[in-house]
Short mmCIF file of C-alpha atoms in Angstrom, two decimals:
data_model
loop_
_atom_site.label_atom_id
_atom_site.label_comp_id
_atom_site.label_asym_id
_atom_site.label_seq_id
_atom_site.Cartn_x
_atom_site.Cartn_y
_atom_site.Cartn_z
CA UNK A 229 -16.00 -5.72 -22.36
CA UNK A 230 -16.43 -6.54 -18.64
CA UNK A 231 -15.21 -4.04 -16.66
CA UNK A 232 -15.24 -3.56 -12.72
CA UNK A 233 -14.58 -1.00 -10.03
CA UNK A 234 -14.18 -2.12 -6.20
CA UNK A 235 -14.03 0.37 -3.19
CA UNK A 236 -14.57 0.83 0.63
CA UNK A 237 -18.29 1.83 1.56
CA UNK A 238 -17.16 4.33 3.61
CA UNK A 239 -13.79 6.93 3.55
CA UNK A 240 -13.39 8.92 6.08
CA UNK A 241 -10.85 11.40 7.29
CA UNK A 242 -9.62 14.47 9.37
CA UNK A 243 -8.14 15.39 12.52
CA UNK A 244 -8.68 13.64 15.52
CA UNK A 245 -11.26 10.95 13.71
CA UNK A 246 -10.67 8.03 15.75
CA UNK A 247 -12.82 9.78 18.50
CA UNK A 248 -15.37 9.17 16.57
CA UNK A 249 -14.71 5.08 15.89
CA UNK A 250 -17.32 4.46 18.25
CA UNK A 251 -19.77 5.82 16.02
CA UNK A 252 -19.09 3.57 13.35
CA UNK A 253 -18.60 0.57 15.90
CA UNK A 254 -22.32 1.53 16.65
CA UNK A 255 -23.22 0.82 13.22
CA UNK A 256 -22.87 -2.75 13.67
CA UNK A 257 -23.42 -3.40 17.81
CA UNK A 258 -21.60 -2.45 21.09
CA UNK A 259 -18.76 -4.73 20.83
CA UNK A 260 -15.79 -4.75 18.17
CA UNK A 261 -12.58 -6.84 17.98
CA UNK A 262 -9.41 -4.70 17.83
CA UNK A 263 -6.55 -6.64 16.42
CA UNK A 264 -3.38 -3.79 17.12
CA UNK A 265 0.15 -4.15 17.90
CA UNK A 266 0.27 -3.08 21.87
CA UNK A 267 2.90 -0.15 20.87
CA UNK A 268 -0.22 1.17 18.40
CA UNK A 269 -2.69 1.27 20.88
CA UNK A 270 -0.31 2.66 23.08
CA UNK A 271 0.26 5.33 20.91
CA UNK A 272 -3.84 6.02 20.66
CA UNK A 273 -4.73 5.44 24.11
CA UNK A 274 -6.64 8.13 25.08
CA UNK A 275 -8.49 8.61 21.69
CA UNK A 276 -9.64 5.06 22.06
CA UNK A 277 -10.39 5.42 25.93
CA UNK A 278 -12.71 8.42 25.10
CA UNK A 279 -14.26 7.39 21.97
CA UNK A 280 -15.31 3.86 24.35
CA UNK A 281 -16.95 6.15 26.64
CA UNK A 282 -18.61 8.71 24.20
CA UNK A 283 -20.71 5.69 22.52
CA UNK A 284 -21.13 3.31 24.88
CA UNK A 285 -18.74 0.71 23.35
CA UNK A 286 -16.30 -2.08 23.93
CA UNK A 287 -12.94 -3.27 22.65
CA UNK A 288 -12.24 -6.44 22.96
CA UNK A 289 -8.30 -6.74 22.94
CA UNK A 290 -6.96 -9.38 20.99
CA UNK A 291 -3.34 -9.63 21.92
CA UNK A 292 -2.34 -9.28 18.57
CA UNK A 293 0.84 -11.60 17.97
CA UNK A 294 2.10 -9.66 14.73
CA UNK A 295 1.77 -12.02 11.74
CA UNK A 296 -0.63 -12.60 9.67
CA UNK A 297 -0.95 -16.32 9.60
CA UNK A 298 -3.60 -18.57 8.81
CA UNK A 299 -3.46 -19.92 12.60
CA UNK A 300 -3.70 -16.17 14.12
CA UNK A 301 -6.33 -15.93 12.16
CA UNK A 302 -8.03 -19.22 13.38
CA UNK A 303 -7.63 -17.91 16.47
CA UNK A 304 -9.31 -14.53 16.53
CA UNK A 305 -11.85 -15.71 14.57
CA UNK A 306 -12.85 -18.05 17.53
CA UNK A 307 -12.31 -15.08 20.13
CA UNK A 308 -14.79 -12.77 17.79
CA UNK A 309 -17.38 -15.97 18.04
CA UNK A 310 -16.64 -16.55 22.40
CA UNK A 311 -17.22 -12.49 22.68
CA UNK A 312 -19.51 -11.55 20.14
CA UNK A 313 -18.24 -9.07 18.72
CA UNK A 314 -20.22 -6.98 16.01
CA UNK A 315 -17.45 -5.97 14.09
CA UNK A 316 -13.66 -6.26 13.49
CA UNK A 317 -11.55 -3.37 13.52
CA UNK A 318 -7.96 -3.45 12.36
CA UNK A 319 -5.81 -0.62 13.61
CA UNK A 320 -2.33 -0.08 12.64
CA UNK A 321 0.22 -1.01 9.94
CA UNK A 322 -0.09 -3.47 7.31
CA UNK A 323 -0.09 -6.82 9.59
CA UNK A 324 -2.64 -5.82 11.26
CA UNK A 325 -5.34 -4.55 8.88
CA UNK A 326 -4.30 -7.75 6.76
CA UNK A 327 -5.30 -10.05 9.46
CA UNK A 328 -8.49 -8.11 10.13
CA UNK A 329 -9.39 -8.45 6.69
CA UNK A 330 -8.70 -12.19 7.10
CA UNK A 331 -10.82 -12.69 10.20
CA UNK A 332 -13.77 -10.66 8.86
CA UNK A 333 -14.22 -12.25 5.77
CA UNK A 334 -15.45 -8.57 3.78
CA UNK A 335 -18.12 -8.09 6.95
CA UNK A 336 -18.10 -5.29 9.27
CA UNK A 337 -14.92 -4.18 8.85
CA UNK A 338 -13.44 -1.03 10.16
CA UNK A 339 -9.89 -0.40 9.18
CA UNK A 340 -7.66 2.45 10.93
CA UNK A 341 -4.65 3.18 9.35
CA UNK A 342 -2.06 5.08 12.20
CA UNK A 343 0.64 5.24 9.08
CA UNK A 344 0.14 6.28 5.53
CA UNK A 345 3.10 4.06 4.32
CA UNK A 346 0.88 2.10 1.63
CA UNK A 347 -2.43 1.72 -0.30
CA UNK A 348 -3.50 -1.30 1.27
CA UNK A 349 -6.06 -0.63 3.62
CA UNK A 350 -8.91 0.74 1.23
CA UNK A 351 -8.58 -2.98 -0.72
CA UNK A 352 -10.74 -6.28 -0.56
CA UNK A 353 -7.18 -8.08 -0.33
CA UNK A 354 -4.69 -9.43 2.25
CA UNK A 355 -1.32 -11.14 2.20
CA UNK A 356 -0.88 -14.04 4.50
CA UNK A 357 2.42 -15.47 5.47
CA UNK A 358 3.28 -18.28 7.78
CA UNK A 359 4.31 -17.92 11.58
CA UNK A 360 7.77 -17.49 10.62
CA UNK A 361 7.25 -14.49 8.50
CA UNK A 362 7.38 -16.15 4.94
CA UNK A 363 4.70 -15.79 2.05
CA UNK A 364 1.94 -17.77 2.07
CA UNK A 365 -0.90 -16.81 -0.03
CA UNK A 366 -3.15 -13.90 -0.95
CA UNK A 367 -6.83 -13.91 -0.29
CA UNK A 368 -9.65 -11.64 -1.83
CA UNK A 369 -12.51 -11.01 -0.21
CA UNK A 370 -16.35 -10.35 -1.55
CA UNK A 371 -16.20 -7.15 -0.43
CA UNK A 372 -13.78 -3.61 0.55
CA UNK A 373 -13.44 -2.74 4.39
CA UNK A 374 -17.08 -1.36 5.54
CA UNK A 375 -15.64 1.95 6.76
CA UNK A 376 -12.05 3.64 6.54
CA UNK A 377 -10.86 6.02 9.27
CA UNK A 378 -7.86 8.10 8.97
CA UNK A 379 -6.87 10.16 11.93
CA UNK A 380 -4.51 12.79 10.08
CA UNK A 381 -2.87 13.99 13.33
CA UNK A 382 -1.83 10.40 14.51
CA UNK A 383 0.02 10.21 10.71
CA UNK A 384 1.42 13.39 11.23
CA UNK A 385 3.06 12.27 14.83
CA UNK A 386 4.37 8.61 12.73
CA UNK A 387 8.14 8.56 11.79
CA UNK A 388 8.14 10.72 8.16
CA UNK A 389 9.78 7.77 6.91
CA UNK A 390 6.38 6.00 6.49
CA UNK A 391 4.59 9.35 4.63
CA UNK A 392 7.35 9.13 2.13
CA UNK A 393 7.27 5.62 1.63
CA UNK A 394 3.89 5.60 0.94
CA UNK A 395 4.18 8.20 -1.51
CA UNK A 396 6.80 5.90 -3.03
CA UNK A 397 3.87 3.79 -3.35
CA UNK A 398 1.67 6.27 -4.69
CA UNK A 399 3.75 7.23 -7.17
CA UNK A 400 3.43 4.45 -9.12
CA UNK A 401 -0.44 4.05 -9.33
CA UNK A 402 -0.42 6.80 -12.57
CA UNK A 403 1.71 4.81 -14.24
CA UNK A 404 1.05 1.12 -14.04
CA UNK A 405 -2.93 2.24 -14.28
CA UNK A 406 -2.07 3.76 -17.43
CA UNK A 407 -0.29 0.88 -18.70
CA UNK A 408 -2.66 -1.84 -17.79
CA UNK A 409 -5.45 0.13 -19.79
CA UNK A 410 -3.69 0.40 -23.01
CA UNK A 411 -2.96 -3.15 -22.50
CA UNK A 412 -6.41 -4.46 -21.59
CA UNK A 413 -5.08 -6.30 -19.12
CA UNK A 414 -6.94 -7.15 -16.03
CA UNK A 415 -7.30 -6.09 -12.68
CA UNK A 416 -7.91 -6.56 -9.55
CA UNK A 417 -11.13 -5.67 -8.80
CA UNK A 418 -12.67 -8.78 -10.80
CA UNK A 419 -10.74 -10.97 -8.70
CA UNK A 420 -13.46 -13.40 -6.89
CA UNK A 421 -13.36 -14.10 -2.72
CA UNK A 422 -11.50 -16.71 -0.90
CA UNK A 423 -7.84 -17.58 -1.11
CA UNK A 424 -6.53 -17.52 -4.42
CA UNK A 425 -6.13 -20.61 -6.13
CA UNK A 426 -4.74 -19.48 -9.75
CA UNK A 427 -8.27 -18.36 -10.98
CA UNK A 428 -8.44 -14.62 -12.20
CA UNK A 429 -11.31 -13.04 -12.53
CA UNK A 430 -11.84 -11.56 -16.07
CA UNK A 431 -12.39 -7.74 -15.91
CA UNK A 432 -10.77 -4.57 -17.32
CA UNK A 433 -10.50 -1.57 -15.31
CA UNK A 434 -12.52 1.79 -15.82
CA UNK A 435 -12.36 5.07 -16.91
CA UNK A 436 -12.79 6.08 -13.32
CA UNK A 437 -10.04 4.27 -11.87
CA UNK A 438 -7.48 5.49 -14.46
CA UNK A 439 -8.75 9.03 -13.32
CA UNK A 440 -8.23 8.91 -9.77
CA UNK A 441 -4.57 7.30 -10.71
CA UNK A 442 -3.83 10.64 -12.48
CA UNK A 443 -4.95 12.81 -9.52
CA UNK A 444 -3.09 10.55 -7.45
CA UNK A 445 0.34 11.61 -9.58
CA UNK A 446 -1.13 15.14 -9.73
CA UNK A 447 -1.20 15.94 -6.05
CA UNK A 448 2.20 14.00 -5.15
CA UNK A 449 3.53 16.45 -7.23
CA UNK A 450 1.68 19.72 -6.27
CA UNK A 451 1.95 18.80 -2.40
CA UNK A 452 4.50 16.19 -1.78
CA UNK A 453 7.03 18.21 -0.44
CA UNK A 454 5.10 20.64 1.83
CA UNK A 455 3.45 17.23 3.41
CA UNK A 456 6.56 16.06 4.17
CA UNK A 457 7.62 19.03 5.93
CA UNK A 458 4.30 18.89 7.75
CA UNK A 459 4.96 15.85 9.33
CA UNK A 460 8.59 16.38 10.10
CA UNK A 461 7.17 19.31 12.01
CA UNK A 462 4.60 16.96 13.48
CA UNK A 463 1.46 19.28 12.16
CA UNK A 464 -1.65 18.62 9.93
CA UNK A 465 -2.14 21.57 7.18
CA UNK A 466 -4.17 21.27 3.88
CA UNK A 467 -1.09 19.78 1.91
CA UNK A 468 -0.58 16.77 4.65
CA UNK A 469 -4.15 16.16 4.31
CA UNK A 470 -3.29 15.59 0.48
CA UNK A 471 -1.00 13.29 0.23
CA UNK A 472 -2.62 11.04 2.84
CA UNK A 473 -5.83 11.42 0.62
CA UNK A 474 -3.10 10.22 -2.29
CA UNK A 475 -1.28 7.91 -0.56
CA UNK A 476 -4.14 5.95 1.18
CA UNK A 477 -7.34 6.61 -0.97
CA UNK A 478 -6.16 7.91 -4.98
CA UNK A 479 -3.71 4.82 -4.63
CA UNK A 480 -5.88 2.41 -3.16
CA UNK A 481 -8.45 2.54 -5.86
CA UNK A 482 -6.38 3.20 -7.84
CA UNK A 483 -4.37 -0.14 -8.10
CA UNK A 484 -7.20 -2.18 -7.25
CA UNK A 485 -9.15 -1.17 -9.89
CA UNK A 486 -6.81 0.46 -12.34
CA UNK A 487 -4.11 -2.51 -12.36
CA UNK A 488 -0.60 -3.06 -11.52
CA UNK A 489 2.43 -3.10 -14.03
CA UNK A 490 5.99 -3.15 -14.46
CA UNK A 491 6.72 -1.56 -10.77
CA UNK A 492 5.31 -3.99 -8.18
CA UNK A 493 6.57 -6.94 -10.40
CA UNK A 494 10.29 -5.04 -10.45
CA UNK A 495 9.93 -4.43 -5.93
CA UNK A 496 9.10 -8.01 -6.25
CA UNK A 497 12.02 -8.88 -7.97
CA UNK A 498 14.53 -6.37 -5.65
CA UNK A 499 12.93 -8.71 -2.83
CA UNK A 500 15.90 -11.24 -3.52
CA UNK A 501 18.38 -9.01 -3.09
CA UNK A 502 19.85 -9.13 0.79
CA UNK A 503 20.41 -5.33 0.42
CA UNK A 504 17.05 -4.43 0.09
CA UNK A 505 15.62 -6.19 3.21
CA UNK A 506 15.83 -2.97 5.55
CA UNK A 507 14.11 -1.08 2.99
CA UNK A 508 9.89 -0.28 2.96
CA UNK A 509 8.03 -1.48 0.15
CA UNK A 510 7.42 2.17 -1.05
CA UNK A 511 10.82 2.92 -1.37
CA UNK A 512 11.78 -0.02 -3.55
CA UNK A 513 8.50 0.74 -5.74
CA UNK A 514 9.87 4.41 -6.40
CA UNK A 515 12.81 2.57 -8.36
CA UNK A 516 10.40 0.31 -10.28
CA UNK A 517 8.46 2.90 -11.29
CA UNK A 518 11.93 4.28 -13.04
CA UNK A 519 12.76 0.64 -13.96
CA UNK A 520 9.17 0.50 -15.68
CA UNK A 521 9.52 4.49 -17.39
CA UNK A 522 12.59 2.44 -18.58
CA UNK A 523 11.22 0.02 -20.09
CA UNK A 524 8.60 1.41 -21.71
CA UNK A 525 10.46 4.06 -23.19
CA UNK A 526 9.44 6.95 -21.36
CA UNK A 527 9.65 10.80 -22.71
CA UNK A 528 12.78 11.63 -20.62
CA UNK A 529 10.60 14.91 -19.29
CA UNK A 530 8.56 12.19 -17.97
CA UNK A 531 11.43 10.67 -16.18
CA UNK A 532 13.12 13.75 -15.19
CA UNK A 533 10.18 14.93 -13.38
CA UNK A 534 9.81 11.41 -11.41
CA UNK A 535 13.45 11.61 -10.77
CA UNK A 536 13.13 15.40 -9.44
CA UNK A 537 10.23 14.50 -7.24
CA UNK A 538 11.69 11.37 -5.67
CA UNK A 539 15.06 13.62 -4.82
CA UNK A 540 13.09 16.01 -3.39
CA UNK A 541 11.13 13.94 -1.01
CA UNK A 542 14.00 11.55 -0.25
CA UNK A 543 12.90 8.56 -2.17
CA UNK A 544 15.40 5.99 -4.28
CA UNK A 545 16.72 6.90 -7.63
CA UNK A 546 19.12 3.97 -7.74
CA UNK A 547 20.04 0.69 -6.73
CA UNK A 548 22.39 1.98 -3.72
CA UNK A 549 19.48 3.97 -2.53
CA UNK A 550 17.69 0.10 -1.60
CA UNK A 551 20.81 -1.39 -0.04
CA UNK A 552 22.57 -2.23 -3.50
CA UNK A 553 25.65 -1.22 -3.67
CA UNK A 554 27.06 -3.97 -6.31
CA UNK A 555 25.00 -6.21 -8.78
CA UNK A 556 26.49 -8.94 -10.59
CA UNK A 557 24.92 -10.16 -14.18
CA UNK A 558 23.96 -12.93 -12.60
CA UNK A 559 21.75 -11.65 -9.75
CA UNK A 560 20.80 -8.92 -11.99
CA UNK A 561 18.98 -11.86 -14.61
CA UNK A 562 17.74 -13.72 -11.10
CA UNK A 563 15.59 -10.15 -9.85
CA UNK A 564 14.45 -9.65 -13.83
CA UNK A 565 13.69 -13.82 -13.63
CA UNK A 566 11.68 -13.32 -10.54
CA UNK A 567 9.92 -9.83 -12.18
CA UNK A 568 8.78 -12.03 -15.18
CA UNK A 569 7.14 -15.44 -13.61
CA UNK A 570 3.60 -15.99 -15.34
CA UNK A 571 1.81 -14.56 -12.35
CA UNK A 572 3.27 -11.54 -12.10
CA UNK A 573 1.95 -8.23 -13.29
CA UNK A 574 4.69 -7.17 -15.29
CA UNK A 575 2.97 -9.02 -17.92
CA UNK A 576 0.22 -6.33 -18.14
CA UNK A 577 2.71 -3.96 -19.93
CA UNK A 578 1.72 -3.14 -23.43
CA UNK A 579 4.17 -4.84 -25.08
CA UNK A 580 5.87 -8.27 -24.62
CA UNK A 581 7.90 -8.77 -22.05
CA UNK A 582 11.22 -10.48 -21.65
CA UNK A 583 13.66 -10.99 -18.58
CA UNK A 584 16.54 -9.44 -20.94
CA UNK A 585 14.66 -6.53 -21.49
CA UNK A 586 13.43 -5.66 -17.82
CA UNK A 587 17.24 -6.32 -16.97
CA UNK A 588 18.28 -3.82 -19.41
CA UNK A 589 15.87 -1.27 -17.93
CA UNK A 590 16.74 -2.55 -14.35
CA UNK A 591 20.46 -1.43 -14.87
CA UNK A 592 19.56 1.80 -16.74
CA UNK A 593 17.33 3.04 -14.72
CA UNK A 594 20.23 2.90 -11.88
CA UNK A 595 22.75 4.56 -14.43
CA UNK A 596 19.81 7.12 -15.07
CA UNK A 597 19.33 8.03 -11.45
CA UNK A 598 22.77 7.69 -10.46
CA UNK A 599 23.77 10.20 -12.94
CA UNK A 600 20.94 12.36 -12.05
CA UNK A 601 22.18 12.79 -8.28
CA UNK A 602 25.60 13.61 -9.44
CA UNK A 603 23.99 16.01 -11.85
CA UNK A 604 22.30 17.98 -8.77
CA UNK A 605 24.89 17.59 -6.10
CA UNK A 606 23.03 14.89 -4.12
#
């Protein structure tokens, strides 16, 4: 059995970090692209204004336009040649480090995360869309981001929204790792470079991955709450420190390399609901991950325990909690449709799939968590 595991060379994290970025600029020469919305470097002036001076580097400002489109692309990738630049950095939310990943092709790579909102930026993946904001494609690279800097204190001065989100995220690595191993289904760290063009690359995930999946679960549950606290008081203690671990790293590997399931392929269905537009893609993975305990027929400890942590952090137990307030049959059998195309990874679950059944756990899952907030006075 081929099996793979795929991972950044280099994770590092703490407070104040990014003063040291131009250390790891230095690993690769004296100049480095920095593709950043202007409100994010805004926000990190000064760190990035001393860390410049400190190692004798440069940041070349790419005016960043805010999609990640196969012509931005295009076009950084010519300002990296006309500069030189060493490296690419990509500092920010998801956009951003998607279209760094883009321009440096899985070379000299330094991503900086200033929200912990998703798993993303540890992976050898990207999501393009077009200029207007619609999906394009996804593209794989040959290799993770070189080096991965988290500066804890700029997440714990980002909205709390994004923490929580991300650990919406998070919490459904356990659980759609655990089901893509007793499936055999593949993941994503066999998938080969370049944009995809239907090929997937045959490999099973590892012991490891499904490991770091569980500690990923373990410490949402353990610290959760007191990191959310932390950053709504706008201070970095040892739980904070946690969950970004969890949030950013446990989750990163561990859907790369542990596999996706029933979750991600229920958000993607949500996605064609009007209602759940305003929503982060955390928050609508929280419900999938009940939709998916659902559906596989979940100890309803299990579920309780999901349910109790996603109250107590503020995350969606139902559909009204994503912008859902009524759901006809009818749309209900279009978002199971969409859940259950070929491609999606819904199909990893351990047992076959069909869109009757995910709409059945779909609208249980809501009864289920609506109940459960009337149970505890929510």
């Amino acid at each position: 059995m081929r099996k793979a595991f795929i991972s950044p060379s280099k994770y590092v994290q703490g407070e104040d970090e990014l003063l040291n970025l131009g250390y790891f600029v230095n690993l690769f020469g004296k100049t480095a692209l920095l593709i950043a919305h202007s409100d994010d470097v805004s926000r990190v002036k000064d760190k990035l204004d001393s860390t410049k001076r400190k190692f004798g580097i440069e940041f070349v400002e790419s005016g960043f336009r805010g999609e990640c489109s196969r012509q931005e692309v295009a076009r950084l990738k010519e300002l990296a040649k006309d500069k030189s630049c060493a490296c690419t950095i990509g500092l920010g939310g998801g956009k951003a480090i998607d279209t760094a990943k883009c321009v440096a092709e899985g070379e000299a790579l330094i991503i900086v995360p200033t929200i912990a909102a998703t798993d993303a930026p540890t992976s050898h993946s990207a999501v393009l869309y077009t200029e207007d904001g619609a999906f394009d494609d996804y593209a794989y690279f040959k290799q993770s981001p070189s080096v991965v800097l988290i500066d804890t204190s700029v997440i714990a001065n980002a909205p709390v929204r994004f923490l929580v989100s991300g650990m919406g995220d998070a919490l459904s690595t356990y659980f759609e790792a655990r089901a893509t191993s007793n499936s055999y289904s593949n993941v994503n760290a066999g998938l080969p470079c370049g944009y995809r063009e239907g090929v997937c690359g045959e490999a099973k995930g590892t012991n490891t991955a499904l490991a770091l999946a569980a500690l990923c679960y373990q410490t949402l549950m353990k610290d959760g709450l007191k990191a959310k606290i932390s950053c709504e008081n706008k201070c970095v203690t040892q739980a904070l420190e946690n969950i970004v671990e969890a949030n950013i790293l446990l989750s990163g590997l561990g859907f790369e390399s542990g596999g996706l399931g029933g979750a991600h392929a229920i958000h993607d269905g949500l996605t064609i609901l009007e209602g759940t537009h305003k929503y982060y893609h955390g928050e609508k993975v929280a419900f999938g991950t009940l939709a998916q305990l659902v559906l596989e027929n979940a100890p309803m400890s299990e579920i309780n325990e999901v349910l109790n942590f996603c109250l107590e952090v503020g995350l969606p137990v139902c559909l009204s909690d994503i912008g859902v307030d009524r759901l006809s049959q009818e749309d209900l059998m279009a978002v199971a449709a969409k859940a259950c195309i070929p491609e999606e990874s819904i199909h990893a679950m351990p047992f076959p799939i069909t869109v009757e059944s995910v709409a059945a756990a779909i609208k249980t899952a809501d009864t289920i968590g609506s109940n459960h907030k009337k149970n505890r006075g929510v």
